[in-house]
Structures are given as C-alpha cells and as structure tokens.
C-alpha cells in the first residue's frame, strides 16, 4: 500500500526564481517595494508587534502580531503583505544596488557584470521598448499565422516547450504552454537526471478558475474573457471578441481534464514512464514525432509523464479543435507571456487582469523592482555571488550550521523514541539523516552563464534567450550524473526548500536574517523562528512525501504497513484540524491540499524546541520584557507568520498554495504541550485542545 502522498516544497510558495516561468508570473504575486534597512535596535521578539490584550489561548496569531496588524497597510502594488515579503523587499533593495554597481562598471558585454547591467537596463529602457511596438514578436506571430495543418501546429506547439515547471522542489505545476518540462533525478534512477513532462495550457493559475461555480470565479472568468479580447485588439487582431471566446472555450476544455493540485502532489499517481514511441498510441491526436523534433527532444527514449490522462485529453483536443482556434490560442499565449517586455499598453492590460483582478493589487510594482526580479530569474547565481560576498559573513554561516546540527540531533532522538515505528523503518530514517545535504547560504558551485547572450536595448530578446538558455541547460542535463549538492534557489531568495530527489535542503542567505535569524538575539528567538523553518524542511525528509523517497532519493516505500497505518491516522487528524479553518463562507483551508506542509510545521516546531533545550547546556536563558525564554520561542514562531491579504489574493492562496495561510500556521502551537504550560492555556479557550486531541506525528 502506498502512503497518501501530499507534500512539501519551499517553505512558502510564490518566491521560486529557479525557473523563468516564476518570472513571468511575478506580476500575480506582486511582492516588494523599496524599503529601508530595518532598524536593528531590537534583537529578539518585537513587543510592539504584539497585542497582549488578547489571551494567547484564544488567538495566538493576534496575540503575537496584533500590533503589527493594527498599524500595517498592504502597499498598493501587491495583493498581500507578509514578513517574507518585507524581507524580500530588503533583499531586492540590496540586489538593486549590486546590479546598479555592475551596470556602472562599464564592463564588456560578454562579461558577467556586463550581462547583469545590460539586462537590467534593457528592461528599464521604457522609451526603447515603446518605440519598437510589437515588432519584436512579429516573426513569431507571422509563423503562427502561416500554420495551416496539424503537422505545422505540432511543430509550433513543440517550439514552445520550456523548462518552466518544477514538481517537487519549488512546487510549480503551472505552465501556460501546452506542456512543461522538468529535468530532475529520476524516480527509479536517482543517480541520473531524467525528463519529466507535465500538463499545461492554461493562463489562469489552476483548473478551479475555469470550473468553479462560485460567483467570484464566474466574475473573474467574465473579466478574463474581456482581457483576452483586449490583448488581441492591442495586437491588431480583427474579430477579437470572437477569437477570445474560442480561446477561453479551449482553455476550459483543457481545464476539465487537468489533474487537481492535491492529486498532482501524489507521487504514485505521477510515476508513469512512457516510451517516446508510445505517445501516439497512449495519447493520439498530436503529431508527437513532429512535436518532439521541434522541442529538440527527438532522441529522448523515455519520459516520466506526471498526468497521463491530461496528456491523452490535451493531445485529443489538438486534433479535435480547429487549427484556427489553436492559432489564436498560440498568438494570445505568446503575447501574454511577453507582455511585461512590450509597450506600456500591453503591460498595463496584463497587470489590470493578472495583478488587480486576480490578486486585488491596485498598482504595479516599481519598474526597478521588476527589473531586479528579471535579473534574478535570468542571472540569479551571478547576482547571488555578489550578494553573499557583501551580506553573508562566515560567522552567520557557522552559527546557522550549529543550529542545524542540534535540530538534526533532536530528530534522531525523536525517531529512536517512537513506539509505533518498526526498527527497520527507523534505520532507514536515520540513514536519510546521514546522507542529508544541508546547504546554508549559497551553493558550492555556481551556474555558468557564458552561453547566455544579452544584448543592449533588447528586453524582449534578452528574456526570450534567457528562457531558451534555461531550457537548453535542462536538456543538457538529461542522462547526466546527479549533483546532490545542487541548489534550486538563489542566495538572495527569502525562502527555504527541501529537494526530496537529492535528499537535500537549501537555506538561502537572504532568509538568514531578522526576523528569522539574528546572531545577536537570544537562542530562544532563533530556534523559534529560523529553527522551526529548519525543522520544517528536515521534517519533509520523513513526512508523507519523504516516506516515498529513500536515503538515495529513489522512489521506494520504506515504511511497513503498520507504520503507514499509524501515520495515516495521525495525519488524518491534522487534516481534519485544518479543515475547520474557514475564512470565507464558501472557501476554507483544504486540509488535504495543505497536509504535507502542516505536518512539516508541526514536526519542525517540536524538533526545534528539543534542539533549543539541548543547546542550553545548563545556561540560564535571559527573559525579555517579562517573557520567559520559552515564551519568546513561541512568540518568535508566531511573528514570522504576520501577514495581510486582499480578498482576491487570499482566495487565490487557498486554492493554489500547498501551505496554509499564516494565521493558521501560527496556530500550530496548539499541538505542542509546552505551549500550554508556558502560556497557561486552559480548557474553554478557543485554541485549546485536550491532550488526546493534540496531533503528534514524530
Ligand atoms: Zn514545506
């Protein structure tokens, strides 16, 4: 029997910069605005951010963050505002300075500083972009217009394939192209990189946007239809309304066959190897030989097909839907995908829908910040090298490594102490800890960008070549030996991630700073904040997803039936607990969709508390403003989840994010016994759970 696999990923979604699609979607996340370097007067929990008029047992999130919530407003250029977003602003400001220094250095176009500067400046050159109009897309639009049969259609579709999805590390299942490629260690052969193919074809974030019957979604679809027509009109298409209707109908038909997010996260449903020669029989319709040839993967013998039923259905739609409709779909998708690098009218129209309508943000982020996102996406490691040199001292690295060692030791003890787990299963769990790679701050090897050509004053071309460069880089890795110390996040990213197929973790430099980590703060603060994040990522090694991958990253169920039964019972209780959180009458937290992340929060907090206690070594920890050390530990945990969201953005998160909203993540404390004793939480208080109802997994 296989575990019901729902999983992990980055510590939060939406910040992944590894793949260039994240870049294209940045507008929907609308994070970031310039900010000052934070005042570092406080080392530890921020009392001014709390609301001590509330009982911690009634609403721990309000108790730890009420002050912040009362005085914070969501900036107009974003749909939500979080501690992560504020820190990302800081990282962006620093990165901007590094980029501007690089662009002033007068370096040659072929040098890495020359590329950083030229890429950033090409995006900032709004007058140049305006003057070119739609000319940069002309050859592609002409090629689409010239398609007149199924073979040419298959070729055009194949030419759009990019390495823009990532199922397990950054958990990005979305591509607007017909399909997406992900190159990663193989499910069966984790020593070599393998080609995974995933469903695609939708502009909206998920199938629910097309299929849900709620009034909110019906309104959004009406706006989307108007938006498609507006983009086509801007590009000079006749009969734009009629074409838009056909495009939306086609996307709706694709959405009906898409796998849901919760099902996408089930590894066993994803582990389907298809020989290239089998595609025509298993998914008739699309001219697969032509598609593979155009995508440059005609020599590839096998693929892992994540959602076979979607491939069958989408391929059938290629044959069943008139070629003219597909041509409209291709043209619209091309324009949408590059609208941010086209004249202002396209950029504004894209933002009006994907920014304002989808996330509620009234304003676009400032140009410089979007430019930083572009450079981070295309040349992330090159900027990262500059970033760590300036902002990540060796002492910070050493201090974080010591915490990791304590938390890993805590996990070892917890595993040994489990009464329900079979000794053989425990041995494999310990083996996973032995081979776990924990990357702190930055990667050990940096990506080489010498094959990426950047041209002055060519924003569109620079982005086009960046996506192609990334794609060819991925193709070049297929079949190659796996580098277990690879990174999938840049050092300047405010996030953390578990890479299950590598049995590795990445903690980028940009998250190793206040309010997550501060070398001058009490240990209780650091363990409650970044310690819980570290524990969260380690937990993914053993959770319902981790149970599917062994110590070498291979797909092999290493649990016994009895282990699995216990695990499923314990985790079902956690899913039920999160199902009770209902921020809207018609939409709540999906306990199953968020289960893997909730397990990681649960285990990470518990293990970090153990690690903290072990680190004390008989020292007496200091109180701060009347709060004991362990109270500080829990308050620090609550404070990393401070967030504000506009309704549209909140709804999008509930539907598409495997992580629970911050207020519920902060409430995870209710499953930890020590929280009750430290805050004297009593029966009858809203978060109170009787001891038997508290969910303990590890
Ligand atoms: Zn996670």
XYZ file of C-alpha atoms and ligand atoms in Angstrom:
699
model
C 0.000 0.000 0.000
C 1.253 3.428 -0.746
C 1.111 6.434 1.551
C -1.326 9.136 0.584
C 1.312 11.471 -0.643
C 0.791 15.137 -0.301
C 3.882 17.167 0.027
C 6.408 19.698 0.693
C 8.304 22.168 -1.242
C 9.631 25.596 -0.462
C 8.801 26.968 2.916
C 6.359 29.253 1.163
C 5.179 29.340 -2.389
C 5.453 32.038 -4.990
C 9.040 33.066 -4.487
C 10.730 30.500 -6.663
C 13.158 32.055 -9.074
C 14.796 28.920 -10.460
C 12.588 28.727 -13.468
C 11.778 31.593 -15.720
C 8.060 30.985 -15.515
C 8.151 32.293 -11.971
C 9.470 35.442 -13.534
C 6.553 35.622 -15.920
C 4.139 35.109 -13.036
C 5.734 37.678 -10.779
C 3.054 40.147 -11.628
C 0.488 37.929 -9.950
C 2.483 37.768 -6.760
C 3.132 41.471 -6.743
C 5.521 41.388 -3.833
C 8.002 44.002 -2.923
C 8.522 47.673 -2.770
C 11.508 49.728 -1.753
C 12.207 49.636 1.928
C 14.759 50.951 4.318
C 17.276 48.742 6.023
C 15.449 47.640 9.210
C 16.327 49.278 12.495
C 18.217 46.700 14.471
C 17.571 48.169 17.913
C 15.688 45.017 18.899
C 17.443 41.680 18.994
C 14.716 39.143 19.613
C 10.915 39.234 19.640
C 9.277 42.579 18.805
C 6.981 43.523 21.678
C 5.435 46.407 19.706
C 4.127 43.871 17.181
C 2.082 42.035 19.846
C -1.429 42.518 21.228
C -1.288 41.332 24.815
C -4.920 42.289 25.429
C -5.829 39.011 23.711
C -5.393 35.695 25.515
C -2.736 33.610 23.759
C -5.026 30.582 24.165
C -7.847 32.320 22.301
C -5.957 33.691 19.321
C -2.206 33.188 19.336
C -1.762 34.831 15.952
C -3.445 38.057 17.125
C -1.554 37.877 20.428
C 1.832 37.726 18.685
C 1.017 40.030 15.737
C -1.902 42.277 16.736
C 0.249 45.403 16.978
C 1.717 44.801 13.552
C -1.707 44.059 12.052
C -3.174 47.264 13.501
C -0.567 49.585 12.049
C 0.342 47.841 8.789
C -1.315 48.545 5.477
C -0.922 46.481 2.348
C 1.069 48.555 -0.138
C -0.895 49.355 -3.304
C 1.467 47.350 -5.520
C 0.718 43.961 -4.022
C -2.046 41.532 -3.172
C -0.602 40.534 0.165
C 1.991 41.694 2.650
C 3.965 39.300 4.816
C 7.164 39.139 6.830
C 8.601 37.189 3.911
C 7.571 39.963 1.532
C 9.102 42.672 3.704
C 12.357 40.758 3.837
C 12.174 40.152 0.088
C 11.895 43.950 -0.329
C 15.103 44.355 1.629
C 16.812 41.683 -0.449
C 15.609 43.423 -3.628
C 16.919 46.809 -2.478
C 20.304 45.287 -1.790
C 20.275 43.401 -5.068
C 19.332 46.588 -6.917
C 22.420 48.332 -5.546
C 24.614 45.421 -6.618
C 23.074 45.429 -10.096
C 23.435 49.189 -10.493
C 27.074 48.989 -9.454
C 27.531 46.263 -12.052
C 25.867 48.381 -14.724
C 28.123 51.339 -13.932
C 31.266 49.250 -14.145
C 31.443 49.712 -17.920
C 32.220 46.037 -18.321
C 32.295 44.323 -21.713
C 29.000 42.872 -22.957
C 30.347 39.328 -22.665
C 31.446 39.657 -19.023
C 29.047 38.667 -16.265
C 28.816 42.196 -14.845
C 28.246 43.445 -18.395
C 25.356 40.983 -18.792
C 23.792 41.910 -15.441
C 23.917 45.617 -16.288
C 22.712 45.266 -19.876
C 19.798 43.017 -18.920
C 18.620 45.374 -16.164
C 18.994 48.468 -18.352
C 17.199 46.885 -21.301
C 14.152 46.429 -19.070
C 14.386 49.941 -17.628
C 14.518 51.462 -21.121
C 10.782 52.090 -21.427
C 11.172 54.559 -24.303
C 13.128 51.991 -26.320
C 10.519 49.304 -25.630
C 7.731 51.724 -26.611
C 9.447 52.657 -29.871
C 9.703 49.060 -31.004
C 6.000 48.393 -30.547
C 5.038 44.848 -31.349
C 7.960 44.418 -33.764
C 9.904 42.003 -31.507
C 7.037 39.474 -31.755
C 6.483 39.896 -35.496
C 8.403 36.881 -36.760
C 6.743 34.596 -34.193
C 3.250 35.955 -34.918
C 3.848 35.576 -38.669
C 4.932 31.973 -38.145
C 1.741 31.254 -36.191
C -0.380 32.897 -38.890
C 1.260 30.686 -41.519
C 0.246 27.391 -39.822
C -2.235 25.516 -41.988
C -2.177 21.880 -40.951
C -1.782 19.549 -37.980
C 1.893 18.928 -38.617
C 2.756 22.622 -38.594
C 0.622 23.059 -35.499
C 2.531 20.265 -33.729
C 5.799 21.955 -34.683
C 4.675 25.323 -33.292
C 3.492 23.687 -30.073
C 6.789 21.802 -29.722
C 8.776 25.002 -30.151
C 7.069 26.454 -27.063
C 8.237 23.711 -24.676
C 10.349 25.187 -21.859
C 11.822 24.053 -18.542
C 9.230 26.076 -16.636
C 7.707 23.605 -14.182
C 9.129 22.009 -11.046
C 7.036 19.413 -9.288
C 8.954 18.673 -6.119
C 11.399 21.449 -5.231
C 9.711 24.755 -5.939
C 6.346 23.032 -6.494
C 5.412 24.941 -9.578
C 2.910 22.889 -11.562
C 1.825 25.722 -13.813
C 2.809 26.404 -17.404
C 0.699 28.222 -19.962
C 2.447 26.287 -22.752
C 0.737 23.065 -23.875
C 3.142 21.032 -21.716
C 6.110 21.733 -19.440
C 9.473 20.014 -18.954
C 11.165 19.376 -15.625
C 14.625 17.778 -15.504
C 15.431 16.203 -12.137
C 16.802 12.982 -10.632
C 14.707 10.021 -11.823
C 12.104 8.346 -9.645
C 13.713 4.963 -10.301
C 17.282 6.091 -11.007
C 18.095 8.976 -8.713
C 21.755 8.948 -9.823
C 20.843 10.422 -13.219
C 18.774 13.374 -14.395
C 15.526 12.375 -16.082
C 12.951 14.177 -18.232
C 9.518 14.732 -16.646
C 6.623 16.112 -18.682
C 3.664 17.936 -17.132
C 0.226 19.161 -18.137
C -0.182 22.778 -19.210
C -2.106 25.103 -21.493
C -3.933 27.381 -19.025
C -3.228 31.046 -18.372
C -5.261 31.157 -15.161
C -3.464 29.716 -12.105
C -5.413 26.464 -11.745
C -8.276 24.400 -13.205
C -10.603 25.666 -10.435
C -10.608 29.106 -12.053
C -12.313 27.586 -15.092
C -14.547 25.039 -13.379
C -15.704 26.536 -10.082
C -19.307 27.622 -9.993
C -18.821 30.319 -7.330
C -19.909 33.867 -8.128
C -16.358 35.091 -7.509
C -14.980 32.739 -10.168
C -17.760 33.477 -12.642
C -16.966 37.185 -12.318
C -13.276 36.507 -12.845
C -13.970 34.467 -15.975
C -16.006 37.310 -17.436
C -13.113 39.689 -16.773
C -10.658 37.197 -18.259
C -12.680 36.975 -21.475
C -12.618 40.764 -21.782
C -8.903 40.749 -21.060
C -8.083 38.197 -23.794
C -10.026 40.286 -26.313
C -8.270 43.457 -25.145
C -4.842 41.894 -25.668
C -5.786 40.701 -29.149
C -7.154 44.140 -30.052
C -3.939 45.792 -28.882
C -2.032 43.423 -31.147
C -4.235 44.411 -34.103
C -6.322 41.240 -34.465
C -9.728 41.508 -36.138
C -12.795 39.832 -34.540
C -11.028 39.895 -31.196
C -14.181 39.101 -29.169
C -14.953 36.019 -31.203
C -11.361 34.794 -31.049
C -11.299 35.375 -27.299
C -14.421 33.243 -26.822
C -12.761 30.385 -28.744
C -9.577 30.666 -26.664
C -11.478 30.617 -23.364
C -13.583 27.638 -24.512
C -10.404 25.762 -25.440
C -8.768 26.508 -22.097
C -11.959 25.435 -20.362
C -11.854 22.102 -22.224
C -8.206 21.646 -21.181
C -9.015 22.545 -17.551
C -11.708 19.867 -17.403
C -9.016 17.231 -17.951
C -6.349 18.731 -15.704
C -5.355 16.975 -12.529
C -6.147 18.874 -9.316
C -3.377 20.335 -7.173
C -3.963 17.762 -4.412
C -3.708 14.895 -6.935
C -0.637 16.449 -8.560
C 1.104 16.038 -5.232
C 0.624 12.269 -5.164
C 3.938 10.771 -6.303
C 2.477 7.363 -7.040
C -0.016 8.840 -9.458
C 2.861 10.715 -11.131
C 5.231 7.787 -11.603
C 4.353 6.828 -15.179
C 7.135 6.053 -17.631
C 6.205 6.367 -21.277
C 8.488 5.459 -24.153
C 8.613 8.210 -26.772
C 7.283 5.688 -29.274
C 4.197 5.052 -27.114
C 2.846 8.601 -27.086
C 0.978 8.217 -30.383
C -0.909 5.191 -29.044
C -1.429 6.407 -25.484
C -2.269 9.985 -26.399
C -3.448 10.067 -30.031
C -4.126 13.377 -31.754
C -0.962 15.471 -31.587
C 1.761 14.630 -34.131
C 4.208 13.597 -31.423
C 7.200 12.941 -33.703
C 6.945 16.494 -35.003
C 6.332 17.887 -31.504
C 9.424 16.165 -30.073
C 11.550 17.226 -33.051
C 10.512 20.866 -32.698
C 11.208 20.727 -28.960
C 14.682 19.323 -29.594
C 13.989 16.099 -27.650
C 13.531 13.663 -30.545
C 16.410 11.493 -29.318
C 14.972 11.081 -25.823
C 13.775 7.462 -25.411
C 11.565 7.756 -22.311
C 9.773 10.346 -20.208
C 8.012 10.315 -16.872
C 4.528 11.630 -17.621
C 3.104 13.249 -14.478
C -0.575 13.344 -15.511
C -1.159 10.721 -18.270
C -4.906 11.377 -18.524
C -4.256 15.085 -19.169
C -1.774 14.223 -21.921
C -4.315 11.938 -23.552
C -7.019 14.593 -23.347
C -4.888 17.548 -24.430
C -3.491 15.597 -27.355
C -7.028 14.663 -28.430
C -8.006 18.332 -28.217
C -5.195 19.217 -30.617
C -6.852 17.041 -33.250
C -10.482 17.857 -32.393
C -10.245 21.639 -32.123
C -9.994 23.643 -35.363
C -6.431 24.669 -36.245
C -7.640 28.289 -36.421
C -8.600 28.187 -32.714
C -5.190 26.802 -31.794
C -3.550 29.567 -33.826
C -5.475 32.159 -31.822
C -4.514 30.385 -28.599
C -0.829 30.333 -29.633
C -0.816 34.015 -30.597
C -2.577 35.100 -27.419
C -0.303 32.964 -25.219
C 2.782 34.394 -26.904
C 1.618 37.982 -26.358
C 0.587 37.297 -22.751
C 3.821 35.554 -21.932
C 5.910 38.540 -23.072
C 3.522 41.399 -22.271
C 5.781 42.676 -19.489
C 8.513 43.346 -22.082
C 6.221 45.021 -24.624
C 4.876 48.605 -24.777
C 3.054 50.011 -21.767
C -0.441 49.323 -23.124
C 0.259 45.560 -23.105
C 1.991 45.677 -19.738
C -0.867 47.670 -18.169
C -3.554 45.428 -19.632
C -1.767 42.347 -18.317
C -1.471 43.860 -14.863
C -5.101 45.015 -14.832
C -6.150 41.376 -15.056
C -3.356 39.259 -13.545
C -2.432 41.827 -10.908
C -5.574 43.740 -9.981
C -8.376 41.311 -10.824
C -6.562 38.164 -9.668
C -4.757 39.447 -6.558
C -6.502 42.741 -5.788
C -3.306 44.834 -6.021
C -4.242 48.237 -7.479
C -0.703 49.159 -8.527
C 2.157 47.557 -10.421
C 5.448 47.180 -8.561
C 8.035 49.872 -9.365
C 9.956 49.302 -12.564
C 13.312 48.861 -10.832
C 11.946 46.061 -8.676
C 10.519 44.206 -11.640
C 13.924 44.612 -13.260
C 15.569 43.049 -10.215
C 13.161 40.098 -10.491
C 14.087 39.734 -14.152
C 17.827 39.690 -13.434
C 17.318 37.291 -10.512
C 15.424 34.964 -12.822
C 17.867 35.046 -15.712
C 21.232 35.517 -13.945
C 20.353 34.578 -10.365
C 23.577 32.818 -9.420
C 25.728 35.623 -10.823
C 23.933 38.197 -8.668
C 23.948 35.717 -5.781
C 27.733 35.610 -5.772
C 27.841 39.374 -5.341
C 25.123 39.195 -2.680
C 26.799 36.687 -0.349
C 30.142 38.435 -0.605
C 28.545 41.561 0.810
C 25.739 40.317 3.067
C 26.522 36.849 4.355
C 29.513 36.739 6.723
C 31.143 33.362 7.549
C 30.057 33.754 11.224
C 26.398 33.718 10.179
C 27.016 30.524 8.254
C 28.769 28.852 11.191
C 26.037 29.866 13.629
C 23.262 28.530 11.381
C 25.181 25.286 10.872
C 25.356 24.773 14.647
C 21.579 25.140 14.906
C 21.066 22.659 12.081
C 23.256 20.133 13.919
C 21.196 20.489 17.117
C 17.897 20.142 15.304
C 19.082 17.098 13.354
C 20.181 15.551 16.666
C 16.689 16.273 18.037
C 15.134 14.439 15.084
C 17.429 11.461 15.706
C 16.209 11.201 19.292
C 12.581 11.609 18.304
C 12.867 8.827 15.753
C 14.562 6.489 18.246
C 11.879 7.210 20.816
C 8.909 6.433 18.549
C 6.974 3.460 19.886
C 4.922 2.863 16.769
C 7.692 2.682 14.186
C 9.282 -0.578 13.072
C 13.058 -0.829 13.817
C 13.835 -1.325 10.104
C 11.898 1.814 9.237
C 13.776 3.700 11.941
C 17.083 2.542 10.469
C 16.142 3.922 7.055
C 15.002 7.196 8.616
C 18.373 7.507 10.347
C 20.107 6.673 7.057
C 18.267 9.557 5.435
C 19.630 11.896 8.108
C 23.147 10.535 7.487
C 23.061 11.347 3.778
C 21.079 14.594 4.084
C 22.849 17.523 2.407
C 22.148 20.807 4.215
C 23.147 23.816 2.133
C 23.493 27.029 4.147
C 23.636 30.454 2.496
C 24.783 29.647 -1.032
C 25.689 26.751 -3.354
C 29.129 25.188 -3.526
C 29.278 25.600 -7.295
C 27.835 28.455 -9.315
C 25.954 28.310 -12.589
C 27.930 29.260 -15.712
C 26.183 31.878 -17.881
C 28.753 32.110 -20.648
C 26.249 30.634 -23.144
C 23.628 33.273 -22.433
C 23.788 36.245 -24.780
C 22.493 39.604 -23.505
C 22.078 42.475 -25.956
C 21.847 46.132 -25.066
C 18.387 47.610 -25.605
C 16.721 44.275 -26.396
C 14.399 43.500 -23.460
C 12.220 41.059 -25.359
C 15.160 39.232 -26.957
C 17.006 39.015 -23.641
C 14.027 37.340 -21.979
C 13.429 35.071 -24.965
C 17.073 33.941 -24.919
C 17.049 33.541 -21.123
C 14.136 31.121 -21.286
C 15.762 29.264 -24.156
C 19.115 29.172 -22.364
C 17.419 27.723 -19.290
C 15.630 25.151 -21.441
C 18.816 24.056 -23.223
C 20.635 23.889 -19.896
C 17.948 21.492 -18.662
C 18.082 19.419 -21.856
C 21.855 19.150 -21.470
C 21.431 17.605 -18.030
C 19.172 14.713 -19.099
C 21.038 11.439 -18.520
C 23.914 13.157 -16.709
C 25.005 12.153 -13.165
C 23.162 13.994 -10.390
C 24.905 16.662 -8.329
C 23.418 16.048 -4.866
C 24.625 19.430 -3.688
C 22.744 21.314 -6.364
C 20.646 24.320 -5.363
C 17.262 25.298 -6.731
C 17.067 28.720 -5.063
C 19.322 31.725 -5.348
C 21.074 33.060 -2.207
C 19.080 36.312 -2.438
C 15.743 34.442 -2.197
C 13.784 34.715 1.065
C 12.684 31.093 1.333
C 13.939 27.604 2.188
C 13.440 24.328 0.407
C 13.657 20.545 0.599
C 14.821 18.723 -2.552
C 13.449 15.206 -1.995
C 15.087 13.544 -5.014
C 18.504 14.834 -3.876
C 17.801 14.315 -0.136
C 18.996 17.882 0.276
C 17.960 21.192 1.848
C 18.692 24.795 0.818
C 18.609 27.717 3.267
C 19.448 30.818 1.197
C 21.441 33.665 2.744
C 18.523 36.092 2.402
C 16.337 34.229 4.906
C 19.149 34.003 7.470
C 18.465 37.454 8.916
C 15.906 39.101 11.265
C 13.100 38.302 11.982
C 14.182 34.741 11.197
C 17.737 34.791 12.426
C 19.910 37.240 14.327
C 23.294 36.245 15.714
C 22.866 38.870 18.467
C 19.419 37.673 19.592
C 18.703 35.125 22.348
C 18.848 31.497 21.227
C 15.138 31.119 22.106
C 14.298 33.631 19.384
C 16.470 31.977 16.737
C 15.142 28.491 17.452
C 11.513 29.674 17.469
C 11.947 31.451 14.131
C 14.574 30.022 11.739
C 14.901 26.874 13.882
C 11.276 25.993 13.191
C 11.905 26.637 9.482
C 14.930 24.320 9.558
C 12.882 21.693 11.408
C 10.093 22.142 8.860
C 12.433 21.345 5.954
C 14.032 18.382 7.737
C 10.564 17.021 8.503
C 9.816 16.795 4.786
C 12.511 14.131 4.681
C 10.233 11.866 6.743
C 6.722 13.036 6.011
C 4.197 11.519 3.639
C 6.368 12.656 0.754
C 9.663 11.750 2.394
C 8.289 8.280 3.076
C 8.223 7.732 -0.666
C 11.927 8.528 -1.197
C 14.745 6.534 0.377
C 18.176 7.731 1.560
C 19.386 7.843 -2.059
C 16.392 9.810 -3.272
C 14.865 6.813 -5.079
C 11.126 6.212 -5.072
C 10.898 3.291 -2.682
C 8.341 2.961 0.061
C 10.459 2.256 3.123
C 7.632 2.093 5.618
C 5.833 -1.026 6.885
C 2.060 -1.382 6.642
C 1.731 -0.749 10.376
C 3.902 2.388 10.225
C 1.792 3.660 7.417
C -1.444 2.959 9.253
C -0.320 4.933 12.273
C 0.990 7.757 10.125
C -2.223 7.998 8.128
C -4.326 8.078 11.300
C -2.203 10.798 12.880
C -2.100 12.881 9.725
C -5.844 12.487 9.055
C -6.436 14.172 12.423
C -4.214 17.054 11.357
C -6.026 17.403 8.021
C -9.344 17.493 9.913
C -7.982 20.161 12.269
C -7.072 22.435 9.324
C -10.381 21.741 7.577
C -12.074 23.594 10.447
C -10.406 26.894 9.436
C -12.914 28.736 7.239
C -12.007 32.342 6.430
C -14.867 32.647 3.879
C -18.357 31.118 3.994
C -17.736 29.498 0.600
C -13.998 28.774 0.883
C -11.761 27.419 3.629
C -8.389 25.770 4.169
C -8.176 22.428 2.358
C -6.695 20.081 4.970
C -5.610 17.533 2.391
C -4.043 20.029 -0.039
C -2.008 21.569 2.818
C -1.319 18.383 4.769
C 2.357 17.908 3.891
C 3.180 21.489 4.848
C 1.125 21.321 8.050
C 2.935 18.129 9.090
C 6.244 19.897 8.475
C 5.164 22.865 10.614
C 4.021 20.502 13.373
C 7.221 18.426 13.423
C 9.554 21.345 12.767
C 8.283 23.300 15.754
C 8.534 20.281 18.071
C 12.060 19.352 16.950
C 13.291 22.927 17.133
C 12.068 23.174 20.737
C 14.019 19.985 21.540
C 17.088 21.384 19.786
C 16.756 24.629 21.715
C 16.533 22.875 25.069
C 19.569 20.733 24.182
C 21.552 23.837 23.192
C 21.172 25.455 26.599
C 23.790 23.290 28.301
C 22.831 24.407 31.823
C 22.970 28.116 30.997
C 20.043 30.172 32.274
C 18.403 31.875 29.323
C 17.515 35.568 29.779
C 13.950 36.898 29.969
C 12.987 39.734 27.619
C 10.417 42.340 28.683
C 8.930 39.883 31.131
C 8.709 36.987 28.695
C 10.498 33.787 29.648
C 12.842 32.157 27.170
C 10.320 29.523 26.094
C 7.601 32.144 25.732
C 9.994 34.025 23.437
C 10.493 30.817 21.468
C 6.754 30.529 20.714
C 6.227 34.273 20.150
C 9.119 34.327 17.647
C 7.412 31.449 15.839
C 4.093 33.324 15.700
C 5.760 36.511 14.497
C 7.236 35.004 11.315
C 3.673 34.484 10.077
C 2.440 38.090 10.273
C 0.531 38.724 7.053
C -2.179 40.811 5.444
C -4.041 39.790 2.325
C -6.559 41.308 -0.040
C -9.559 39.058 -0.553
C -8.681 38.068 -4.137
C -5.146 37.191 -3.130
C -6.347 35.286 -0.066
C -8.748 33.247 -2.177
C -6.021 32.501 -4.724
C -3.774 31.237 -1.939
C -6.467 28.960 -0.501
C -6.995 27.423 -3.928
C -3.437 27.098 -5.216
C -0.970 27.033 -2.325
C 0.086 23.819 -0.562
C 0.853 25.981 2.502
C -1.821 27.138 4.951
C -2.322 30.897 5.451
C -0.014 32.400 8.085
C -2.660 32.813 10.796
C -3.280 29.052 10.805
C 0.412 28.183 10.589
C 0.962 30.286 13.728
C -1.846 28.325 15.445
C 0.166 25.122 15.026
C 1.400 25.773 18.603
C -1.879 24.258 19.888
C -0.493 20.791 19.150
C 2.563 21.288 21.418
C 2.220 20.530 25.160
C 4.889 23.057 26.146
C 2.845 25.877 24.644
C 0.005 25.141 27.097
C 2.295 25.239 30.133
C 4.231 28.311 29.009
C 1.103 30.385 28.382
C -1.198 28.761 30.966
C -3.747 27.851 28.284
C -6.935 26.453 29.809
C -9.938 24.415 28.617
C -12.586 26.647 27.078
C -10.076 28.911 25.344
C -10.565 28.882 21.592
C -7.344 27.144 20.579
C -7.423 24.684 23.479
C -7.175 21.009 22.551
C -7.432 18.237 25.106
C -4.130 16.329 25.332
C -5.543 13.405 23.334
C -6.607 15.753 20.520
C -3.171 17.317 20.082
C -1.598 15.871 16.958
C 1.886 14.420 17.444
C 3.454 12.814 14.425
C 7.140 12.498 15.259
Zn 7.479 22.900 3.313
